[in-house]
XYZ file of C-alpha atoms in Angstrom:
232
model
C -72.993 -39.600 114.730
C -74.347 -40.409 111.253
C -71.547 -40.923 108.751
C -71.899 -39.357 105.284
C -72.805 -41.736 102.471
C -69.620 -42.681 100.581
C -71.510 -44.309 97.708
C -72.045 -42.956 94.206
C -75.411 -41.237 93.915
C -77.452 -41.700 90.753
C -80.197 -39.115 90.338
C -82.768 -40.079 87.710
C -85.304 -37.535 86.505
C -88.681 -37.629 84.864
C -88.824 -35.121 81.990
C -92.222 -33.481 81.476
C -93.344 -31.195 84.319
C -90.203 -32.115 86.228
C -87.139 -30.796 84.409
C -89.251 -28.286 82.483
C -92.927 -27.329 82.260
C -94.818 -29.332 79.646
C -97.160 -26.387 79.057
C -94.196 -24.688 77.367
C -93.956 -27.563 74.886
C -97.705 -27.312 74.254
C -97.438 -23.589 73.528
C -94.442 -24.166 71.265
C -96.386 -26.818 69.333
C -99.454 -24.608 68.993
C -97.292 -21.810 67.576
C -95.967 -24.195 64.915
C -99.504 -25.314 64.029
C -100.582 -21.663 63.785
C -97.679 -20.972 61.421
C -98.780 -23.921 59.266
C -102.332 -22.554 59.046
C -101.070 -19.083 58.154
C -98.808 -20.467 55.419
C -101.541 -22.615 53.859
C -104.624 -20.454 54.359
C -103.392 -16.917 55.071
C -104.973 -16.806 58.531
C -103.026 -14.695 61.027
C -100.835 -16.980 63.125
C -101.126 -14.984 66.355
C -104.927 -14.936 66.139
C -104.966 -18.691 65.556
C -102.538 -19.315 68.411
C -104.619 -17.252 70.851
C -107.732 -19.204 69.877
C -105.998 -22.549 70.417
C -104.840 -21.534 73.888
C -108.406 -20.517 74.810
C -109.785 -23.847 73.554
C -107.094 -25.729 75.452
C -108.005 -24.023 78.733
C -111.658 -24.901 78.106
C -110.661 -28.563 77.505
C -112.066 -28.460 73.982
C -110.867 -30.323 70.876
C -108.355 -27.730 69.719
C -107.555 -28.999 66.233
C -111.143 -29.872 65.336
C -112.207 -26.399 66.480
C -109.496 -24.880 64.318
C -110.962 -26.369 61.143
C -114.527 -25.545 62.126
C -113.942 -21.916 63.102
C -112.002 -21.006 59.979
C -113.933 -23.200 57.550
C -110.932 -25.222 56.463
C -110.492 -28.939 55.929
C -106.898 -29.541 56.901
C -106.228 -33.128 58.055
C -106.109 -33.393 61.843
C -103.157 -35.759 61.382
C -101.156 -32.837 59.936
C -101.731 -30.789 63.071
C -100.809 -33.727 65.284
C -97.594 -34.437 63.381
C -96.513 -30.804 63.527
C -97.287 -30.681 67.239
C -95.598 -33.960 68.162
C -92.500 -33.747 66.011
C -91.612 -30.057 65.850
C -88.323 -28.798 67.279
C -89.639 -27.132 70.439
C -88.793 -23.733 71.832
C -88.391 -24.654 75.501
C -85.749 -24.010 78.148
C -84.692 -24.939 81.663
C -85.406 -22.561 84.503
C -82.506 -20.957 86.344
C -83.257 -23.134 89.363
C -83.033 -26.348 87.353
C -79.761 -25.207 85.762
C -78.279 -24.395 89.147
C -79.442 -27.688 90.647
C -78.054 -29.833 87.829
C -74.743 -27.979 88.065
C -74.592 -28.478 91.834
C -75.411 -32.190 91.661
C -72.872 -32.770 88.919
C -70.201 -30.877 90.864
C -71.022 -33.039 93.904
C -70.165 -36.142 91.866
C -73.675 -37.405 91.182
C -74.489 -39.328 88.021
C -77.567 -37.844 86.346
C -80.059 -39.701 84.148
C -83.590 -39.621 82.685
C -86.478 -42.096 82.569
C -89.478 -40.775 80.642
C -92.526 -42.109 78.815
C -93.466 -40.905 75.347
C -92.624 -40.908 71.653
C -88.888 -41.316 71.225
C -88.469 -38.594 68.583
C -90.559 -36.125 70.573
C -88.755 -36.752 73.847
C -85.308 -36.660 72.235
C -86.095 -33.309 70.644
C -87.199 -31.934 74.005
C -83.973 -33.165 75.608
C -81.925 -31.599 72.820
C -83.781 -28.295 73.023
C -83.232 -28.170 76.800
C -79.486 -28.776 76.414
C -79.556 -31.667 78.886
C -76.597 -33.367 77.196
C -74.475 -30.960 79.244
C -75.264 -33.021 82.352
C -76.747 -36.332 81.204
C -75.006 -38.860 78.933
C -77.064 -40.258 76.071
C -76.710 -43.828 77.332
C -78.481 -42.844 80.562
C -81.572 -41.494 78.801
C -84.306 -44.147 78.760
C -87.468 -43.352 76.794
C -90.398 -45.743 77.173
C -92.105 -45.505 73.785
C -93.962 -48.812 74.033
C -96.937 -48.433 76.395
C -96.361 -51.874 77.903
C -93.164 -50.442 79.445
C -94.688 -47.150 80.629
C -94.227 -46.254 84.274
C -95.011 -47.642 86.829
C -93.610 -50.729 85.073
C -90.219 -51.715 86.524
C -88.636 -52.294 83.109
C -86.804 -49.012 82.591
C -85.792 -48.764 86.255
C -84.263 -52.247 86.120
C -82.410 -51.312 82.924
C -81.138 -48.123 84.538
C -79.742 -50.016 87.521
C -78.050 -52.567 85.252
C -76.506 -49.852 83.077
C -75.208 -47.917 86.084
C -73.680 -51.006 87.712
C -71.965 -51.725 84.384
C -70.576 -48.178 84.376
C -69.472 -48.371 88.011
C -68.475 -51.962 88.820
C -67.582 -52.639 92.447
C -69.041 -49.283 93.505
C -71.964 -48.925 95.908
C -74.724 -46.963 94.201
C -77.631 -45.085 95.724
C -80.533 -44.298 93.383
C -83.001 -41.420 93.443
C -86.000 -40.763 91.223
C -87.378 -37.245 90.857
C -90.829 -36.879 89.297
C -94.169 -35.134 89.574
C -96.901 -37.746 89.036
C -97.693 -40.050 91.997
C -99.963 -42.179 89.808
C -96.982 -43.579 87.906
C -93.625 -42.098 88.920
C -92.803 -43.551 92.321
C -94.228 -47.060 92.651
C -91.420 -48.873 90.807
C -88.494 -46.984 92.373
C -90.081 -47.343 95.820
C -90.302 -51.098 95.341
C -86.687 -51.217 94.158
C -85.406 -49.373 97.229
C -84.715 -46.018 95.574
C -85.241 -42.690 97.293
C -88.123 -40.820 95.654
C -88.757 -37.092 95.399
C -91.939 -35.392 94.178
C -91.821 -31.886 92.725
C -95.112 -30.309 93.711
C -97.248 -28.609 91.076
C -96.830 -24.838 91.021
C -100.128 -24.457 89.186
C -98.731 -24.912 85.684
C -98.643 -28.703 85.339
C -100.453 -30.278 82.386
C -101.808 -33.126 84.521
C -103.363 -32.454 87.914
C -101.493 -33.899 90.884
C -103.311 -36.169 93.292
C -101.931 -37.617 96.512
C -105.098 -39.532 97.412
C -103.636 -43.011 96.930
C -102.015 -45.831 98.862
C -98.625 -45.155 100.393
C -96.593 -47.284 97.978
C -97.415 -44.813 95.180
C -96.222 -41.780 97.141
C -92.728 -40.341 97.255
C -90.586 -40.134 100.366
C -89.721 -36.455 99.889
C -91.673 -33.467 98.579
C -90.214 -30.232 97.243
C -91.872 -27.018 96.118
C -88.783 -25.617 94.414
C -86.325 -27.604 92.311
C -83.337 -26.142 94.165
C -84.493 -27.908 97.369
C -83.321 -31.123 95.728
C -79.715 -30.206 96.495
C -80.214 -30.475 100.264
C -81.944 -33.863 99.913
C -79.290 -35.485 97.752
C -75.929 -33.877 98.482
């Protein structure tokens, strides 16, 4: 008979398109840009927002198109700054809420490893209310591209931090992400369990599983709630 694991389980999450859908951040940012254009030039914000969404889906240069269509000369850098650094209107799905609650109640330690601008990622984490489950010291944001996943750097730091928090305790690590190109190589090599949340059709970046095995996760889930059965 297989005995249950008596170790402490550390479940580390990617952020974008894992804990929430990044398309929601994009839409939130476009709304803020549309409000900026309305305030400065009197152009209806909803019309502008609808145009930006159409250009996005056609893979066009959204902010350049904005200036061209409306005959304005607003600096592209203004649009980018509003988009990147706004306080986003985003939220966790019910399934993610339920899963985080269940894992926390089961005694798991929860954490985040994500790439991106520190201010942007912190504001997403704040808007999502993740502090309810994840302590600040277990949020690692790789702002410098030389440390971006699949680099081991942040995974090594996470292991060190967790062993400092739980000395003399056996720890079992999991990483939950969505992008096989970068999310799973490092944790696989470090002996972590890896879980891929499959794209439901809304991911910003297309998923591809056509790669060598070391880049692929051990488990695949279609619904976030399935994570409970894998980890608990």
